[in-house]
Coordinates of N, CA and C in Angstrom, one line a residue:
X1 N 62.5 -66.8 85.1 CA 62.6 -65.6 84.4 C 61.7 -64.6 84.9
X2 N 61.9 -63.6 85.2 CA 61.2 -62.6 85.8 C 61.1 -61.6 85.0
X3 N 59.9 -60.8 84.9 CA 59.8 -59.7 83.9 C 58.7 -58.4 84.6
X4 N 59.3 -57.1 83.9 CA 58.5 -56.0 84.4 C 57.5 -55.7 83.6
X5 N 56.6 -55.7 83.8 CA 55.3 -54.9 83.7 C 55.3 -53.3 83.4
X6 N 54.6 -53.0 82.8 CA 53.9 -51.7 82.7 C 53.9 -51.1 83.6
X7 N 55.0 -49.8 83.9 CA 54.9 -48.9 85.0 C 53.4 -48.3 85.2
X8 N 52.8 -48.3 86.4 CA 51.7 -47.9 86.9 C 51.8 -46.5 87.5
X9 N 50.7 -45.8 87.0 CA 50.9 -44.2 87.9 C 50.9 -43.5 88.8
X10 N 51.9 -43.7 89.8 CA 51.5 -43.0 90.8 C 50.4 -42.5 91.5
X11 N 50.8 -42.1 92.4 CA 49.3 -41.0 92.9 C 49.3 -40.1 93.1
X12 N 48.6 -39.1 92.7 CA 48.8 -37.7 92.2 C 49.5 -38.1 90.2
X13 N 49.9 -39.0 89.7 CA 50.5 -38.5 88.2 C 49.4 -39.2 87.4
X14 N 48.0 -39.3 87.9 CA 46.7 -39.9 86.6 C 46.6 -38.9 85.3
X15 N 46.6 -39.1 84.4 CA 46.6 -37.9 83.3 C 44.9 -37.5 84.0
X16 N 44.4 -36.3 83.8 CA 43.2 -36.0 83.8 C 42.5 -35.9 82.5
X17 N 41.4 -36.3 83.2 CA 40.2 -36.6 82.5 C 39.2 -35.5 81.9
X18 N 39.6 -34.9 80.4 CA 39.1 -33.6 80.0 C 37.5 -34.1 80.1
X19 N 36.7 -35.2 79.7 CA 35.5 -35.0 79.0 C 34.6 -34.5 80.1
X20 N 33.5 -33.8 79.6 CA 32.5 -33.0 80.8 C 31.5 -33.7 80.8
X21 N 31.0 -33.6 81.5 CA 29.6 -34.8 81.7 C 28.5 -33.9 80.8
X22 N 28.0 -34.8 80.3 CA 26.7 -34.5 79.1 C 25.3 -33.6 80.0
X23 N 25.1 -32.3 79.6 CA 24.2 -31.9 79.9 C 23.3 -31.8 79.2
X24 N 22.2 -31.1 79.2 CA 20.8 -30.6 78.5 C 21.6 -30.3 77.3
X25 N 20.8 -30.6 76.0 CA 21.1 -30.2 74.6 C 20.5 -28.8 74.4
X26 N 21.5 -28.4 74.0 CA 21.5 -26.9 73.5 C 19.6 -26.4 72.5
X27 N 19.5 -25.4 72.9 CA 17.9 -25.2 72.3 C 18.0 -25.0 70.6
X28 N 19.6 -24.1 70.3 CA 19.0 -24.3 68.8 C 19.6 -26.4 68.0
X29 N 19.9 -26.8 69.3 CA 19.9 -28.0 68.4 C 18.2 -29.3 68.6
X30 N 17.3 -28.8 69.3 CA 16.2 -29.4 69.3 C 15.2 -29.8 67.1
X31 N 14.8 -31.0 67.5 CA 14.2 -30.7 66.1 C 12.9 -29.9 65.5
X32 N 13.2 -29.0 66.3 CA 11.8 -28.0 66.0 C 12.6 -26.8 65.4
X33 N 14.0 -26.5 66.1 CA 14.9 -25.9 65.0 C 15.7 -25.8 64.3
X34 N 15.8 -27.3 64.2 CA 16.5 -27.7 62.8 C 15.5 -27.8 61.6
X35 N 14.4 -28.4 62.2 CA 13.2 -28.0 60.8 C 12.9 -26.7 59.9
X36 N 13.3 -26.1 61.3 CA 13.2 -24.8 61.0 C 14.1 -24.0 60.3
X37 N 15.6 -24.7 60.3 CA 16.3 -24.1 59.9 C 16.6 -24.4 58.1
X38 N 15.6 -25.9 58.4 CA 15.8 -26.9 56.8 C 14.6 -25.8 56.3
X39 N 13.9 -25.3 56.7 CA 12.9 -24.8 56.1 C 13.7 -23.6 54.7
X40 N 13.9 -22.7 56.0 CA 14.5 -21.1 55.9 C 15.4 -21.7 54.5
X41 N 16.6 -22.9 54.8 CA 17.5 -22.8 53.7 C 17.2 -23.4 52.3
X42 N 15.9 -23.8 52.2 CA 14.9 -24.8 50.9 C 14.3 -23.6 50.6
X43 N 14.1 -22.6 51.3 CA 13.6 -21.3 50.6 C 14.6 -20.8 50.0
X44 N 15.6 -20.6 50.9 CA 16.9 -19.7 50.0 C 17.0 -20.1 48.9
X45 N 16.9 -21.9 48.9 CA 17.9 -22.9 48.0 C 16.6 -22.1 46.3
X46 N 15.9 -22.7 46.7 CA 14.1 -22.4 45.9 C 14.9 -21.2 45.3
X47 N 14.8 -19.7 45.9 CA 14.8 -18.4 45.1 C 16.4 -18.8 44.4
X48 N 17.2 -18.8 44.9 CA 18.6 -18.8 44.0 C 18.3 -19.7 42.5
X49 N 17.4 -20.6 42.8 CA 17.8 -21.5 41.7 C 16.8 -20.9 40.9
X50 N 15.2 -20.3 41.3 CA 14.8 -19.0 40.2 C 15.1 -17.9 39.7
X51 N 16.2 -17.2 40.6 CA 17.1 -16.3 40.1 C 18.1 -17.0 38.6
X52 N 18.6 -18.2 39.3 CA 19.5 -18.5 38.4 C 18.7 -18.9 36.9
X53 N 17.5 -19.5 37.1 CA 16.9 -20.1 35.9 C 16.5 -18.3 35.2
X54 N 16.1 -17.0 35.7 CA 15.9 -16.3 34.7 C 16.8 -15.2 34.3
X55 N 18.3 -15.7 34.3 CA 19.3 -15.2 34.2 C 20.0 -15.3 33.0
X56 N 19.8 -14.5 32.1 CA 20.1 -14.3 30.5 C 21.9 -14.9 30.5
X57 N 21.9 -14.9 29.4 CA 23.5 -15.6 28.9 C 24.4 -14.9 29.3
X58 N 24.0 -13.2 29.5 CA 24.9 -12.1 29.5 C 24.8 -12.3 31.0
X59 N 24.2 -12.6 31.7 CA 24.2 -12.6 32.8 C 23.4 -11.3 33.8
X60 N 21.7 -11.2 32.6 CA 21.4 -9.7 33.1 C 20.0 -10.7 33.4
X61 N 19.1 -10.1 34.6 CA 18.4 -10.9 35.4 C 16.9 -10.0 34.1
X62 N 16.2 -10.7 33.7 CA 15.4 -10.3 33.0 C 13.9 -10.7 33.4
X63 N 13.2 -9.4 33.5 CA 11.9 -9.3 34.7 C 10.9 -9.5 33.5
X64 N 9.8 -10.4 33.0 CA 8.4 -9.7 32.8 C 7.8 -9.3 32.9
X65 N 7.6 -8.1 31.9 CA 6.7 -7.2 32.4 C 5.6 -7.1 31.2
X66 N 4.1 -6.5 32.1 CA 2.6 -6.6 31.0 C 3.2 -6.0 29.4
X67 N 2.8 -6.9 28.3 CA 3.3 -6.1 27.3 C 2.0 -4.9 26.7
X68 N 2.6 -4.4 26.0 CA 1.7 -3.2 25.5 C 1.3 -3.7 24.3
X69 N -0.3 -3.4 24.1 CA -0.7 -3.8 22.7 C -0.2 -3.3 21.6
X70 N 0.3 -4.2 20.5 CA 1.1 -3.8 19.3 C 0.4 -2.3 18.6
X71 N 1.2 -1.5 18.4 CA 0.1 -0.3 17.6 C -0.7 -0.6 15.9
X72 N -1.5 -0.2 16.0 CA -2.5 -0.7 14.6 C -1.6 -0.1 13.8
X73 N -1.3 -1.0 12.8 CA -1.0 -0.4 11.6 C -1.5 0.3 10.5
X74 N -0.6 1.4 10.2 CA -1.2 2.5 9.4 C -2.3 1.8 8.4
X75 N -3.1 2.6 7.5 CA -4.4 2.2 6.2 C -3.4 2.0 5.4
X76 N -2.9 1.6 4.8 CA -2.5 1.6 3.5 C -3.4 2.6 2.5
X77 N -2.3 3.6 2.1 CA -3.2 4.5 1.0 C -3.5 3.9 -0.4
X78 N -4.2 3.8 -0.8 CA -4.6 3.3 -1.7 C -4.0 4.1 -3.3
X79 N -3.6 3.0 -4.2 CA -2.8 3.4 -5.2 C -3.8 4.2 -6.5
X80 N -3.0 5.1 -6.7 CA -3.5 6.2 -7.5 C -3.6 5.4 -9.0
X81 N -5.0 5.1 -9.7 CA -4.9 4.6 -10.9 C -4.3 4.7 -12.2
X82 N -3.9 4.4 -12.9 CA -3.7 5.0 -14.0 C -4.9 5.8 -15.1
X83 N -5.0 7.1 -15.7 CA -6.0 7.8 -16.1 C -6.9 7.3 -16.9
X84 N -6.2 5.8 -18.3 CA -6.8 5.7 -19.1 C -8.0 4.4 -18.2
X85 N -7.4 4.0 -17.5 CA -8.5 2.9 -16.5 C -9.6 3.6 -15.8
X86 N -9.9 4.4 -16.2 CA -11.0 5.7 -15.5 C -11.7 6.3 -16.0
X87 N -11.2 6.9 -17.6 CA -11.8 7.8 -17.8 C -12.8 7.0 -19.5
X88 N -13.4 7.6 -19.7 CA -14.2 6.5 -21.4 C -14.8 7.5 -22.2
X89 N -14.8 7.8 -22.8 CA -15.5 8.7 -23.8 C -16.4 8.1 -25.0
X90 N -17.9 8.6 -25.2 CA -18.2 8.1 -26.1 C -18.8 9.0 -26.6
X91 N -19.4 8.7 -28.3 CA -20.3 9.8 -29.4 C -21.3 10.0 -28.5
X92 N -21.7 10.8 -28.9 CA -23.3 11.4 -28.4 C -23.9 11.9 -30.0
X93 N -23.8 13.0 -30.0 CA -24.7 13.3 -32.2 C -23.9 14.0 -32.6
X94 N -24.4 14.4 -33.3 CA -24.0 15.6 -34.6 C -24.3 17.0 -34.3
X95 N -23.5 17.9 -34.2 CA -23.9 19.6 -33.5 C -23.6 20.3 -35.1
X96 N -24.5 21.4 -35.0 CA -24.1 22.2 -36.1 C -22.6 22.8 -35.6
X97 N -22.1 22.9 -37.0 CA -20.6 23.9 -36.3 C -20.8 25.2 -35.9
X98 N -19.7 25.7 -35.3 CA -19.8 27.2 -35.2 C -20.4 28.4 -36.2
X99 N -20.9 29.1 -35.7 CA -20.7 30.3 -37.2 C -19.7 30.8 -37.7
X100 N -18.5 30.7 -36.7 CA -17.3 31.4 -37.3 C -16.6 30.8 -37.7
X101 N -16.7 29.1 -37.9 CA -16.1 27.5 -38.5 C -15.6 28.3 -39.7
X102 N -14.5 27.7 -40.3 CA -14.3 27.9 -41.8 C -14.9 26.5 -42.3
X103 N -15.1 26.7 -43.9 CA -15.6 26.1 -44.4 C -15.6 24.7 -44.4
X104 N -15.9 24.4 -45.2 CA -15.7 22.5 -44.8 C -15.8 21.6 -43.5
X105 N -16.2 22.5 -42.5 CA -16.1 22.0 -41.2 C -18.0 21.1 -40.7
X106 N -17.5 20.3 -40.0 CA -18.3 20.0 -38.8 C -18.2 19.6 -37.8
X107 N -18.9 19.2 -37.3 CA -18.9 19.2 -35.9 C -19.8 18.1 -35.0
X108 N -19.6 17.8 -34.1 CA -19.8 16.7 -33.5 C -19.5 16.5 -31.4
X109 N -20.7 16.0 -30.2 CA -20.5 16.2 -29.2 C -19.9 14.8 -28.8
X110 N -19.1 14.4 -27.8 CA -18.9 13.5 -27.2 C -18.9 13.8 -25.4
X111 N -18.7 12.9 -24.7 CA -18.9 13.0 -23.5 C -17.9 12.3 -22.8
X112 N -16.9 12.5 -21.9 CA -15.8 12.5 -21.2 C -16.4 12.4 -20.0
X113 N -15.8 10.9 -18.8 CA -16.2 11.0 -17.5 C -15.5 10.5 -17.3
X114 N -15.2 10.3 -15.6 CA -14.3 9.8 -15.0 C -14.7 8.8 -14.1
X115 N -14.4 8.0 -13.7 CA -15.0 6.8 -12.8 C -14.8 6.9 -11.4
X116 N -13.3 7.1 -11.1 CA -12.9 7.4 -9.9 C -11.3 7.9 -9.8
X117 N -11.0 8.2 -8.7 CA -9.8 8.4 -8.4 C -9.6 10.3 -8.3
X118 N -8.4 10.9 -8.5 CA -8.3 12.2 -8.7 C -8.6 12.4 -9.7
X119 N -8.7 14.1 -9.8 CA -9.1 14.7 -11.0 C -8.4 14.1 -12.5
X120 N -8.7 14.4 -13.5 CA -8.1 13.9 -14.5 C -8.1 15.1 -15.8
X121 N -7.1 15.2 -16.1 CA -7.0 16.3 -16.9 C -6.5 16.0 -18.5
X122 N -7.0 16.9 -19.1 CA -7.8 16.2 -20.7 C -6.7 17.6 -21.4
X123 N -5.4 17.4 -22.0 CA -4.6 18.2 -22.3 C -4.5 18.7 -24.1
X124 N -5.1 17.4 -24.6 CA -5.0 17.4 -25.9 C -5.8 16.4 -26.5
X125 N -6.6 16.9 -27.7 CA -7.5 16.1 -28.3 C -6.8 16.3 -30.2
X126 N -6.7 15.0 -30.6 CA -6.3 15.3 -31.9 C -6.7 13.8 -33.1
X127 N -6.4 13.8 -33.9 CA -7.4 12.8 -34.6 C -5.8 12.4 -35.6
X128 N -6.5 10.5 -36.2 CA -4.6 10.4 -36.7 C -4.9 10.7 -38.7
X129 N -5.7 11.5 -39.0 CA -5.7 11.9 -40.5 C -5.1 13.3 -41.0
X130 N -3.8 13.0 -41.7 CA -3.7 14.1 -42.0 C -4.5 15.5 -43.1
X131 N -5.3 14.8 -43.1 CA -6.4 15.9 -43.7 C -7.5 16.5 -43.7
X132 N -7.8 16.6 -41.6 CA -8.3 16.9 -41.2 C -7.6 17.8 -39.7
X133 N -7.9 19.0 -39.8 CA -7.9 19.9 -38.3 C -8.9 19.8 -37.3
X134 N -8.5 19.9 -36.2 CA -9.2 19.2 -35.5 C -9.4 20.5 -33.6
X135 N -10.3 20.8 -33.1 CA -10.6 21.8 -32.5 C -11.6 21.5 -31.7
X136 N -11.6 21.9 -30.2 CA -12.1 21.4 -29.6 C -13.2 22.4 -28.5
X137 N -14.2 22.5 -28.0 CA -14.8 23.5 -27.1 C -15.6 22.9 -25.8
X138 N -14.7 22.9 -24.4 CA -13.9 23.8 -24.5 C -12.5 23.5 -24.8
X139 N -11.9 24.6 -24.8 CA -10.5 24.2 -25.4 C -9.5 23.6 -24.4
X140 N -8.2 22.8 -24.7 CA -7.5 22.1 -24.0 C -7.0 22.8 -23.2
X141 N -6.1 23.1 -22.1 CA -6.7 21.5 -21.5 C -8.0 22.3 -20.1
X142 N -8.7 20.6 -19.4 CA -9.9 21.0 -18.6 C -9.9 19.6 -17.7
X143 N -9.9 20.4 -16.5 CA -10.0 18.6 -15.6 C -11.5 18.1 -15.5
X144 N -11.4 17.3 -15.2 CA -12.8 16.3 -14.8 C -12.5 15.7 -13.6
X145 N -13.4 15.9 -12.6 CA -13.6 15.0 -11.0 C -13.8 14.1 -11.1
X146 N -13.8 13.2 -10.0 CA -14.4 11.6 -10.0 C -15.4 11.9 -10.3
X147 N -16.8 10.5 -10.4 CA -17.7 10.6 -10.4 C -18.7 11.8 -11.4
X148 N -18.1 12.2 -12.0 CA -18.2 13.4 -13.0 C -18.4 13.2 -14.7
X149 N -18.5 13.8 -15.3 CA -18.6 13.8 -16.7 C -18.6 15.1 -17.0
X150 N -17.8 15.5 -18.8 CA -18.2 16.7 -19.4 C -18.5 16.2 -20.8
X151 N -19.0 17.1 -21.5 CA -19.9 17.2 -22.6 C -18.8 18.4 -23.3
X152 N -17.7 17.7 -24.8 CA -17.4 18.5 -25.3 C -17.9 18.2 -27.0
X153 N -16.9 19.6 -27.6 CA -17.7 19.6 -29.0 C -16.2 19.7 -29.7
X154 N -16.3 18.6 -30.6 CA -15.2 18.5 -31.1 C -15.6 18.9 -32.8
X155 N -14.8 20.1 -33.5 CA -15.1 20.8 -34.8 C -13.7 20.2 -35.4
X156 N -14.1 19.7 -36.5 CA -13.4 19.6 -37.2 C -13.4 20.1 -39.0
X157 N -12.2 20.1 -39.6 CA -12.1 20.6 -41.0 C -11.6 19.9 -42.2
X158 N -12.2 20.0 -43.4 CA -11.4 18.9 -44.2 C -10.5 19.9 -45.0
X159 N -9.3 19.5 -44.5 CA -8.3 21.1 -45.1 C -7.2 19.7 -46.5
X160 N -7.6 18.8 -46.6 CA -7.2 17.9 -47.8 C -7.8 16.7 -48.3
X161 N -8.4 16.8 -49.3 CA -9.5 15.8 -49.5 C -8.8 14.6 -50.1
X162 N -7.8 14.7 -50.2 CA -6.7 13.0 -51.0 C -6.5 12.8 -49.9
X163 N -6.3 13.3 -48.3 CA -5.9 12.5 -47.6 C -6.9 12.4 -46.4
X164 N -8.3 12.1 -46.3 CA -9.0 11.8 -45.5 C -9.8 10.6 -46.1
X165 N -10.4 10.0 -44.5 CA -10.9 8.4 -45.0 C -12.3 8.8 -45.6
X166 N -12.7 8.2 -46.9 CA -14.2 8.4 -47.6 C -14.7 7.2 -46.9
X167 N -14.2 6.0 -46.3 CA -15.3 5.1 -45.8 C -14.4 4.6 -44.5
X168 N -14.0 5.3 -43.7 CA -13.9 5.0 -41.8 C -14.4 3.8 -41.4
X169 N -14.2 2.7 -41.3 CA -13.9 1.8 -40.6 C -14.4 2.1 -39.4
X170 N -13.5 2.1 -38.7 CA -13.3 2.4 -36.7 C -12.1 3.7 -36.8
X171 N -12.6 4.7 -36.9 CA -12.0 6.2 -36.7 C -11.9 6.2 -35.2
X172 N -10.7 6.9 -34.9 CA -10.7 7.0 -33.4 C -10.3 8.4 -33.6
X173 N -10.2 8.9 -32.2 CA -9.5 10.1 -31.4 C -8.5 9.7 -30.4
X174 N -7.4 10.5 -30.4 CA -6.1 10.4 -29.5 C -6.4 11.4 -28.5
X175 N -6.1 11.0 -27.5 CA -6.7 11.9 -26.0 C -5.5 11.8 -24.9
X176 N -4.9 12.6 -24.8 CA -4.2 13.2 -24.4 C -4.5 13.0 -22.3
X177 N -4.3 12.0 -21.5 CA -4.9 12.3 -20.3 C -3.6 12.3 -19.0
X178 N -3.9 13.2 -18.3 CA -2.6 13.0 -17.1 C -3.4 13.4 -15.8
X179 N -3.1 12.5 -14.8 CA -3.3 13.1 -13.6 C -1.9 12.5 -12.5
X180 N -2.5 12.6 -11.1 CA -1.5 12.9 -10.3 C -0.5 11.5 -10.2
X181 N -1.0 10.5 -10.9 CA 0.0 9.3 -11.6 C 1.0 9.0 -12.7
X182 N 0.5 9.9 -14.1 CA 1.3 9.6 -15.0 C 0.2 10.2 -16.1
X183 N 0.7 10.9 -17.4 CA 0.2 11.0 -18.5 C 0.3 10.0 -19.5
X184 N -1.6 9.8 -20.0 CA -1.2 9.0 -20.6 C -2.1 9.4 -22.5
X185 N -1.3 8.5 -23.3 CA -2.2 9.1 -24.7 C -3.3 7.6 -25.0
X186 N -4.4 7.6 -25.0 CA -5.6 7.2 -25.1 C -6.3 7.3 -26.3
X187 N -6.4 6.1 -27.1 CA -7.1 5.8 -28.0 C -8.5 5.6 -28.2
X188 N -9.7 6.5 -28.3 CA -11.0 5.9 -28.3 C -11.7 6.0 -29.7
X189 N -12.0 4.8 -29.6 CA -13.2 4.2 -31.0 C -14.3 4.7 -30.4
X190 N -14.6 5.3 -31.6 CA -16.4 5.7 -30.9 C -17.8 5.4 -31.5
X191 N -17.1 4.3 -32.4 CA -18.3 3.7 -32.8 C -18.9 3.8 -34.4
X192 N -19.9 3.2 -34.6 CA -20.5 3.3 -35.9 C -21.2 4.5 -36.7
X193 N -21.8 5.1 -35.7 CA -22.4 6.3 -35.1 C -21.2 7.7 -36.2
X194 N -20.4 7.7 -35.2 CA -19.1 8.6 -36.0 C -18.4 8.5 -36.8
X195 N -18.5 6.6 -37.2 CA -17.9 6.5 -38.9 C -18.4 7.2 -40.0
X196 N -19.8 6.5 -40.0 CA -21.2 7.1 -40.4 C -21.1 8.7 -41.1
X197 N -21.1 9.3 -39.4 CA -21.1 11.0 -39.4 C -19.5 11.7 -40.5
X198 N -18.7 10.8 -39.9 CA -17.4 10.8 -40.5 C -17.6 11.0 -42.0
X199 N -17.8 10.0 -42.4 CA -17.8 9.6 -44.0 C -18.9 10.4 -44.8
X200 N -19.6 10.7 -44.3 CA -20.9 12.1 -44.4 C -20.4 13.2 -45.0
X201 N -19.8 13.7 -43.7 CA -19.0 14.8 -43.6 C -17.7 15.1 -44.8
X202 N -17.1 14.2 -45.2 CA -16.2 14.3 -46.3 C -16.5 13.9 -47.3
X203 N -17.4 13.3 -47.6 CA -18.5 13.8 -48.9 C -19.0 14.7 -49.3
X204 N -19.6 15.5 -48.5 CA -19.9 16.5 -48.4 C -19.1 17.6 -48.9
X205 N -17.9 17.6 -47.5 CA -17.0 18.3 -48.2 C -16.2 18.4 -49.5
X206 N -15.9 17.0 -49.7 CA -15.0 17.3 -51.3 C -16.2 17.3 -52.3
X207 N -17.3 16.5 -52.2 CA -18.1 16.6 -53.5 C -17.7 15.6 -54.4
X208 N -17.6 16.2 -55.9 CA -16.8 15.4 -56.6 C -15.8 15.1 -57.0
X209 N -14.8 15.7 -55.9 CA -13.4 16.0 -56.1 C -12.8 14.8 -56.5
X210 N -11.4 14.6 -57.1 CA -10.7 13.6 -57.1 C -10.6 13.1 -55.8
X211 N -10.8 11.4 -55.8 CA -10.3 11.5 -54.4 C -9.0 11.1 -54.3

């Protein structure tokens, strides 16, 4: 049994032989510039990924910058008191009354100051018996400064003797005060002193009247 083989190629029909014979390796493939080139792109790689890390949600690249010291906060103004927490009045003596007092009258000094805060102004002085008038020098109204005091004279008259106290307890005056907070009406007891003078004084005046 005879058999053919694998036709063989001629001469002249060899397929040719593309591959080129291996020369010198190219200079940017040496490892001095491939390090080089790992370098260059570990830097790129570095900034992109700090770019990306300070890159807001919105997608806006957000720089720090030195902040500015917060500005001091205003003083707080301090609140304006209320009059009657300031002002105190108390007896001092017994003044003769005027000469041109109508009868039955006397008279009596006290002293008004103020502690602090704005002025305070003194609008109305009046007493709670209805049978006595009641008058003041100087007359209403007069402000008082901080740190201040005034010296007034308060005249009074017994113009009904059934209806004034013969033995005063704690007699007060109603005081009238307003400043740049609120008006207020102010009750002051002045003591034993002006009961005293009080109860004097309307003895005096009625005598032996019915009381």
């Amino acid at each position: 049994m005879s058999g053919v083989g694998p036709p063989e190629p001629g001469e002249g029909t060899r397929a040719r032989d593309t591959r080129q014979p291996r020369g010198p390796r190219p200079a940017g493939r040496t490892r001095a510039a491939v390090a080089a080139r790992y370098a260059r792109h570990r830097r790129t790689t570095l900034a992109l990924a700090t770019a990306t890390a300070l890159l807001g949600a919105g997608g806006v690249l957000y720089v720090t910058r030195p902040q500015q010291p917060p500005p001091r906060p205003a003083r707080p103004r301090p609140e304006v008191p209320y009059p009657a927490q300031v002002v105190d009045m108390t007896y001092l003596a017994d003044r003769p009354p005027p000469a041109d007092a109508p009868p039955h009258s006397f008279s009596f000094a006290v002293l008004l100051s103020v502690a602090s805060g704005p002025p305070v102004t003194v609008t109305r002085v009046t007493q709670p018996y209805a049978g006595l008038s009641l008058t003041t020098e100087p007359p209403a109204p007069w402000p008082t400064g901080a740190g201040s005091a005034r010296e007034i004279t308060v005249t009074m008259r017994v113009t009904k003797c059934g209806e004034v106290p013969w033995d005063a307890g704690l007699p007060f005056l109603d005081v009238t005060l307003r400043n740049t907070r609120v008006i207020q009406v102010q009750s002051f007891i002045l003591g034993d002193r002006y009961a005293r003078h009080l109860s004097h004084a309307v003895e005096v005046a009625c005598g032996n009247r019915v009381r």
